[in-house]
PDB file of C-alpha atoms in Angstrom:
ATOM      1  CA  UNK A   1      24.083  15.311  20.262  1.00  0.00           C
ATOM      2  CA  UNK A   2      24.394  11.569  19.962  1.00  0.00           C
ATOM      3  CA  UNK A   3      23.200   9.605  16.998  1.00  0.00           C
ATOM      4  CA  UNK A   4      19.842   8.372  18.291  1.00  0.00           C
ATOM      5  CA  UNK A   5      19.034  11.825  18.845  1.00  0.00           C
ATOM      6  CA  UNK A   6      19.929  13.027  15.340  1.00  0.00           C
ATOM      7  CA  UNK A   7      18.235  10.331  13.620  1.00  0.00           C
ATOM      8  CA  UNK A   8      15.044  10.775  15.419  1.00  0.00           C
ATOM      9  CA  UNK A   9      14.952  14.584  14.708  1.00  0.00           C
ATOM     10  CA  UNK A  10      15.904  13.865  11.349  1.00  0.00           C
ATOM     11  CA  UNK A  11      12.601  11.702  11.133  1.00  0.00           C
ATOM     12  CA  UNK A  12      10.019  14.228  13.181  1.00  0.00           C
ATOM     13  CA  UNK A  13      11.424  16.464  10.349  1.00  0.00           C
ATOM     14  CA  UNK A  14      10.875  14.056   7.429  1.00  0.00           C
ATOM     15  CA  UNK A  15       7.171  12.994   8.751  1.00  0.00           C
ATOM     16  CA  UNK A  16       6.541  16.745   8.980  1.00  0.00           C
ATOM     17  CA  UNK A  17       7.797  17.124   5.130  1.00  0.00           C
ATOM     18  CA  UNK A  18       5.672  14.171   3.661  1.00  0.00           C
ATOM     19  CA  UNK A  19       2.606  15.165   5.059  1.00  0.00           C
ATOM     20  CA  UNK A  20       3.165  19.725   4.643  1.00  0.00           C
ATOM     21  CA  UNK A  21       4.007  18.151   0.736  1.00  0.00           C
ATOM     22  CA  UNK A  22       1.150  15.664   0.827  1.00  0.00           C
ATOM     23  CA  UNK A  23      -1.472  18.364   2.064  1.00  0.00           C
ATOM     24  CA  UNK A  24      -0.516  21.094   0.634  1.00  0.00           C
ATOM     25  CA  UNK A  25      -3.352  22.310  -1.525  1.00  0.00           C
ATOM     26  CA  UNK A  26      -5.330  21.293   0.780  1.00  0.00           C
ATOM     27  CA  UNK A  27      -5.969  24.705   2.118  1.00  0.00           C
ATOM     28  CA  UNK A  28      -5.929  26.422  -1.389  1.00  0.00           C
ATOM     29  CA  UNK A  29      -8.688  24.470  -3.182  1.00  0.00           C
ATOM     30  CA  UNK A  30     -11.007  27.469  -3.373  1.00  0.00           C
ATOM     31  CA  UNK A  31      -8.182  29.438  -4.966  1.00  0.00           C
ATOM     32  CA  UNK A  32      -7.298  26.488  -7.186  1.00  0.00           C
ATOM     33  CA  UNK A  33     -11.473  26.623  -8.600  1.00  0.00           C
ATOM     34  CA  UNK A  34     -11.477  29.981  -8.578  1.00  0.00           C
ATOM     35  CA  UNK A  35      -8.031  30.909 -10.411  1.00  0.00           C
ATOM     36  CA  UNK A  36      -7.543  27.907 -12.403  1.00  0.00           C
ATOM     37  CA  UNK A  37     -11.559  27.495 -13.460  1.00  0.00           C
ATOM     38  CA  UNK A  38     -11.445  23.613 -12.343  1.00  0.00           C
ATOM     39  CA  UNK A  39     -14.771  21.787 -10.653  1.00  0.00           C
ATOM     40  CA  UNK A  40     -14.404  21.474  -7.025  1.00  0.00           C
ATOM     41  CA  UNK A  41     -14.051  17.919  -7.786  1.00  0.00           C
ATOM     42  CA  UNK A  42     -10.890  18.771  -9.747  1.00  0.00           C
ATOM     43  CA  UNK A  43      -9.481  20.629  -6.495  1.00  0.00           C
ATOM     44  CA  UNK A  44     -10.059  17.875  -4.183  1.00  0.00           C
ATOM     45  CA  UNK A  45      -8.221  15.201  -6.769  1.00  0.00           C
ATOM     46  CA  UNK A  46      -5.276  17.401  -6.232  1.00  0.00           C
ATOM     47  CA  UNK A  47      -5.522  16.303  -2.699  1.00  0.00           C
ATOM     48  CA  UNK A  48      -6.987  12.376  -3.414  1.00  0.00           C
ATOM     49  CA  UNK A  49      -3.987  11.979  -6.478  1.00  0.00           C
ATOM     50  CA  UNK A  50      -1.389  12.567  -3.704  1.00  0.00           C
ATOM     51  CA  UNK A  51      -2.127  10.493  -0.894  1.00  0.00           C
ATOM     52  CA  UNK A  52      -3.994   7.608  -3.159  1.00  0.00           C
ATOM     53  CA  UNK A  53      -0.561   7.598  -4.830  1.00  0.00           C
ATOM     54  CA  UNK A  54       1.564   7.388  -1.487  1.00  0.00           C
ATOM     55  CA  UNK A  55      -0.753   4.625  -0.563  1.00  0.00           C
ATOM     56  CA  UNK A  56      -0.342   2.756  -3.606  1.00  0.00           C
ATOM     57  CA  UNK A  57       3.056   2.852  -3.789  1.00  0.00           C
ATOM     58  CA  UNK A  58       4.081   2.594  -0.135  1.00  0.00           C
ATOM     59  CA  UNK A  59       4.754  -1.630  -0.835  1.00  0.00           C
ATOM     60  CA  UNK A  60       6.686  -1.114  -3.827  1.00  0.00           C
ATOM     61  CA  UNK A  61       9.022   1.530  -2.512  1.00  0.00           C
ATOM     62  CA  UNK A  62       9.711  -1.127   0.673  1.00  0.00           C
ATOM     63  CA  UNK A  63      10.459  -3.650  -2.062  1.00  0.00           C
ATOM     64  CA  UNK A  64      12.821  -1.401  -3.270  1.00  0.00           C
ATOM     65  CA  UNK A  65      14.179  -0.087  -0.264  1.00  0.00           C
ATOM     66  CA  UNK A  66      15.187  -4.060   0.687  1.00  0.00           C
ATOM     67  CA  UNK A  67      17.273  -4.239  -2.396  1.00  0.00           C
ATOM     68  CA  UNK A  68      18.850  -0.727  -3.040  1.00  0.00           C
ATOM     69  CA  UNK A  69      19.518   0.363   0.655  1.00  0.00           C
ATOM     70  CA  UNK A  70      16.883   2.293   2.802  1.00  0.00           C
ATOM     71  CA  UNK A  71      19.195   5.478   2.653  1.00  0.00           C
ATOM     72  CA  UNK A  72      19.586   5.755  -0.688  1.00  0.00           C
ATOM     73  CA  UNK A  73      15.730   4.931  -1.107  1.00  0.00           C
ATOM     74  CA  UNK A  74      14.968   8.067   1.773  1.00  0.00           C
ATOM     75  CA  UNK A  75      17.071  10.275  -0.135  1.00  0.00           C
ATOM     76  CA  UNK A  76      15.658   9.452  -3.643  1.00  0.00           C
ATOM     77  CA  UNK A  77      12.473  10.180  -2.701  1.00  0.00           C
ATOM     78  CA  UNK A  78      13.099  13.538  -1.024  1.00  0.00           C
ATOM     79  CA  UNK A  79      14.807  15.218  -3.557  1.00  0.00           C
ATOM     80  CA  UNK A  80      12.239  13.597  -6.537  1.00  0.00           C
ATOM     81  CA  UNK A  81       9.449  14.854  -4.228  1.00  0.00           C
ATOM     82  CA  UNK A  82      10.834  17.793  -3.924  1.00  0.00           C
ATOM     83  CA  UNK A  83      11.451  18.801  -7.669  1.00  0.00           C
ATOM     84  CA  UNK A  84       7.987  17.599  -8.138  1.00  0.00           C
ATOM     85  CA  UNK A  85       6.815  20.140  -5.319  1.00  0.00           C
ATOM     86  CA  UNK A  86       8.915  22.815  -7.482  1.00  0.00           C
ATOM     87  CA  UNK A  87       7.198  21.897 -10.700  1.00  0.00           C
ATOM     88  CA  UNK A  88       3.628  21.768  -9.156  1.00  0.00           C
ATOM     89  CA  UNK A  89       2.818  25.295  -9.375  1.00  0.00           C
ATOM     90  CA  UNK A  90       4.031  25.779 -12.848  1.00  0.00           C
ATOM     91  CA  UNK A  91       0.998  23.240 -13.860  1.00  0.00           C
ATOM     92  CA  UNK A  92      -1.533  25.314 -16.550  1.00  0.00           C
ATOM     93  CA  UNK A  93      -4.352  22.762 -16.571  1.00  0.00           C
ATOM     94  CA  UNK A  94      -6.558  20.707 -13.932  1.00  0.00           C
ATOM     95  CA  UNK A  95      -5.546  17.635 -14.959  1.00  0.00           C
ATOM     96  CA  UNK A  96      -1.919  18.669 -15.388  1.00  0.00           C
ATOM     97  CA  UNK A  97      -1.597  19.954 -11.780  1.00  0.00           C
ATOM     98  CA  UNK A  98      -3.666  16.272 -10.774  1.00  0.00           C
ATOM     99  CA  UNK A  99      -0.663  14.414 -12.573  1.00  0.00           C
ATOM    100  CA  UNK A 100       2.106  15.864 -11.084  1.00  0.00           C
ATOM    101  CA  UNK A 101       0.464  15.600  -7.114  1.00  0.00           C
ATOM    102  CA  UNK A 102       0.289  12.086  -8.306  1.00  0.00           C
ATOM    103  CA  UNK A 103       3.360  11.525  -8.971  1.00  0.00           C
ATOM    104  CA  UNK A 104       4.417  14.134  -6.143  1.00  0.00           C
ATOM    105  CA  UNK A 105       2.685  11.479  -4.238  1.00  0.00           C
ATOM    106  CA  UNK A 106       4.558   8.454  -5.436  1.00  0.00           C
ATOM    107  CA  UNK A 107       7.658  10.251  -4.628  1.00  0.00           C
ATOM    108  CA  UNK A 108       6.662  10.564  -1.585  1.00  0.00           C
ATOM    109  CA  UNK A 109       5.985   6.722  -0.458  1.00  0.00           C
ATOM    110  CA  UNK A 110       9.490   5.578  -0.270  1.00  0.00           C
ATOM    111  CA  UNK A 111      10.044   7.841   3.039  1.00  0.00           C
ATOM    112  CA  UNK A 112       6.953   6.120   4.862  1.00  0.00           C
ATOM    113  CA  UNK A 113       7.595   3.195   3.344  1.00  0.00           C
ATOM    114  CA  UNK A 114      11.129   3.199   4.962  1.00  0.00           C
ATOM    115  CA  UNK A 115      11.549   5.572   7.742  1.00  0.00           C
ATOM    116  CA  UNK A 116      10.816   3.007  10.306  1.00  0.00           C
ATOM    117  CA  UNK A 117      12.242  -0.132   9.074  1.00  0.00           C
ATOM    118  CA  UNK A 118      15.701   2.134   8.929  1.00  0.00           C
ATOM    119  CA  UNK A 119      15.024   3.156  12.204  1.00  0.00           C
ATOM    120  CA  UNK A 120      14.740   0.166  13.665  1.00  0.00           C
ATOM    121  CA  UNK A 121      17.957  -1.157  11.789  1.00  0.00           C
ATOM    122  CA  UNK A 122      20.206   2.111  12.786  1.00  0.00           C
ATOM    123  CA  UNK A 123      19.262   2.872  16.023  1.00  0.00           C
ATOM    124  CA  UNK A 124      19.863   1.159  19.691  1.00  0.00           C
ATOM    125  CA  UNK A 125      17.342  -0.970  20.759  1.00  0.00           C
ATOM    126  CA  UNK A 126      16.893   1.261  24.053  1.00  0.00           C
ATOM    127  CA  UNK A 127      16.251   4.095  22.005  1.00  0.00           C
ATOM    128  CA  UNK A 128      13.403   2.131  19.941  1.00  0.00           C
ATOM    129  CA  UNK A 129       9.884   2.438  22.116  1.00  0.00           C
ATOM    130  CA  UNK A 130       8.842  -0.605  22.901  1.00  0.00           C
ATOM    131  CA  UNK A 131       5.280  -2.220  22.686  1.00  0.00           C
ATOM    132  CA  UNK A 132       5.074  -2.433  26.884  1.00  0.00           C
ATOM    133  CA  UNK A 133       5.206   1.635  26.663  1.00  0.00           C
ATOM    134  CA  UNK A 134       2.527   1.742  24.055  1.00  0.00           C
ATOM    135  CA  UNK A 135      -0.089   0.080  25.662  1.00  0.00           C
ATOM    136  CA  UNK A 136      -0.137   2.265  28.591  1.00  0.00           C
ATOM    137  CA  UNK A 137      -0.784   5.044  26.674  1.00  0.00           C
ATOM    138  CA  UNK A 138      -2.950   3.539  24.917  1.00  0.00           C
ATOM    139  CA  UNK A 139      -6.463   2.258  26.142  1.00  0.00           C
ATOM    140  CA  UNK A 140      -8.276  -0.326  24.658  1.00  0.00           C
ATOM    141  CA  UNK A 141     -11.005   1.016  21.668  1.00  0.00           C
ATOM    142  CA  UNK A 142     -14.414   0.460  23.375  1.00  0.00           C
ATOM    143  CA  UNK A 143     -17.655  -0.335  21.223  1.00  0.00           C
ATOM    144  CA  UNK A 144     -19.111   3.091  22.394  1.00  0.00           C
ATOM    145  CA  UNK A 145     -15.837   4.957  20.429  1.00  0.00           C
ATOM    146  CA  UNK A 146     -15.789   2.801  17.607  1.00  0.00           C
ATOM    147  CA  UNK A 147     -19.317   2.867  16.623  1.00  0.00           C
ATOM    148  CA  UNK A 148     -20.030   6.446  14.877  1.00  0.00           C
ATOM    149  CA  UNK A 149     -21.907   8.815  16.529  1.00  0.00           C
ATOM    150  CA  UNK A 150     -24.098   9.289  13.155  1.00  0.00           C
ATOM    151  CA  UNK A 151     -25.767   5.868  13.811  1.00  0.00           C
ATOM    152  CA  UNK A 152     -28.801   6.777  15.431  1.00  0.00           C
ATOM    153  CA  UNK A 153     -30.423   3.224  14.982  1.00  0.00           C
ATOM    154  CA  UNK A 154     -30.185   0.550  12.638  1.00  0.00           C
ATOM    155  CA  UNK A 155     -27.623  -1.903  12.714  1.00  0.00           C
ATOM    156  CA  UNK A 156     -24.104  -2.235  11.315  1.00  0.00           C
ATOM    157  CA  UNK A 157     -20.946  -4.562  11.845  1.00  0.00           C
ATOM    158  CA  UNK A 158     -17.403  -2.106  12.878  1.00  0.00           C
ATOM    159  CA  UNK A 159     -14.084  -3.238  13.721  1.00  0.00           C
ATOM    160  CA  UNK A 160     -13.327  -2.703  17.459  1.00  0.00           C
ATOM    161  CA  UNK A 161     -10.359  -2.955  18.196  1.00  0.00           C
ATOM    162  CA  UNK A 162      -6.905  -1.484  21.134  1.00  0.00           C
ATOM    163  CA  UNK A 163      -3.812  -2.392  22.437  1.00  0.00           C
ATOM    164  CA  UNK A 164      -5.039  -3.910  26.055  1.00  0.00           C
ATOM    165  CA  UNK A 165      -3.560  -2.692  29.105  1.00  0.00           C
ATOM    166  CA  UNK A 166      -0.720  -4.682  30.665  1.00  0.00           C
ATOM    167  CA  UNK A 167       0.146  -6.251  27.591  1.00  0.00           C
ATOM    168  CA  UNK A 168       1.814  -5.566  24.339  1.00  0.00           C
ATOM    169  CA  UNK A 169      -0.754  -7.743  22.079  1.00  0.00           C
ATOM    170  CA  UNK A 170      -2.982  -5.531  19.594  1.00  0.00           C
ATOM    171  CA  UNK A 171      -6.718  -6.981  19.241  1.00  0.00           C
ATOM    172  CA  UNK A 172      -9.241  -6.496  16.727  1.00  0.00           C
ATOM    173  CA  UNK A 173     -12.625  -8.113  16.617  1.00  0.00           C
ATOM    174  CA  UNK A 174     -15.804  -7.501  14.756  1.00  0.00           C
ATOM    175  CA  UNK A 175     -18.826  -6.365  16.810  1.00  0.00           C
ATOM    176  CA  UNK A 176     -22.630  -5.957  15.444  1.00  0.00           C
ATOM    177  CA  UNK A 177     -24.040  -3.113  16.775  1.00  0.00           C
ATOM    178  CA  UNK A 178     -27.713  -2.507  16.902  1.00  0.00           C
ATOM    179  CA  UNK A 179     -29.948   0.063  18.437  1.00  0.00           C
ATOM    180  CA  UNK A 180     -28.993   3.732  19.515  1.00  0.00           C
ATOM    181  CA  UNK A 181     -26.078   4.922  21.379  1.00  0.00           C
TER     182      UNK A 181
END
């Protein structure tokens, strides 16, 4: 198996990791009100702690990735997530098991935060996709699909926006939308 193909497995398996980790009481939050006697609200911060943690600490893990090695960064936060994902069930309280998803979360960011940016720096540049392949798999966003569906009338501004066809440029403009669909 060559090295492109190792390191690209080994990423389809991390991206699989971060987000089974960053979802995973997602499908338990009626066991988590009912067993643990926490508001439904309480449940779904299990869920909101985690990712609004990964998302808050995506930039700072990239910060940290530049100076400390993207590796050593990817490995870090694997094994901290992953001792946080051990310690998660042992939580007693709501707000204890809403602490350590958050910081589960945290852990988490510095494998999106650097999973690409390492790919791009260890693998071939034939082995990299490149924009041109994107954008014929991908149509432009039309108004229709951006507007939602909910809208029966009124009026409202979206972002439209695609990767056109024949070129590698992404484009985003606002559109005011008024009337029904």
């Amino acid at each position: 198996m060559t090295r492109n193909r190792r390191a690209t497995i080994a990423m389809l398996l991390l991206g699989l990791a971060v987000f089974s980790s960053l979802y995973t009481t997602q499908a338990i939050l009626p066991t988590l009100v009912t067993d643990m006697g926490i508001s439904h609200t309480e449940a779904a911060m299990t869920v909101s702690a985690a990712t609004g943690a990964l998302a808050i600490c995506v930039v700072p893990a990239s910060i940290l990735s530049e100076r400390y090695g993207r590796g050593r960064i990817l490995l870090i936060s694997a094994i901290a997530a992953t001792i946080l994902g051990l310690v998660v069930p042992l939580a007693q309280e709501g707000w204890q098991l809403i602490a350590l998803r958050g910081l589960q979360g945290a852990m988490l960011s510095g494998a999106p935060a650097t999973a690409m940016a390492w790919l791009s720096e260890e693998l071939e540049d034939n082995a990299l996709p490149s924009p041109g392949v994107i954008s014929k798999l991908a149509p432009p966003l039309h108004f229709q699909q951006a507007a939602p569906s909910f809208f029966q009338s009124g009026s409202c501004w979206v972002v439209q926006g695609g990767i056109r066809p024949g070129g590698s440029r992404l484009h985003c403009q606002w559109a005011r939308w008024s009337g029904t669909m």
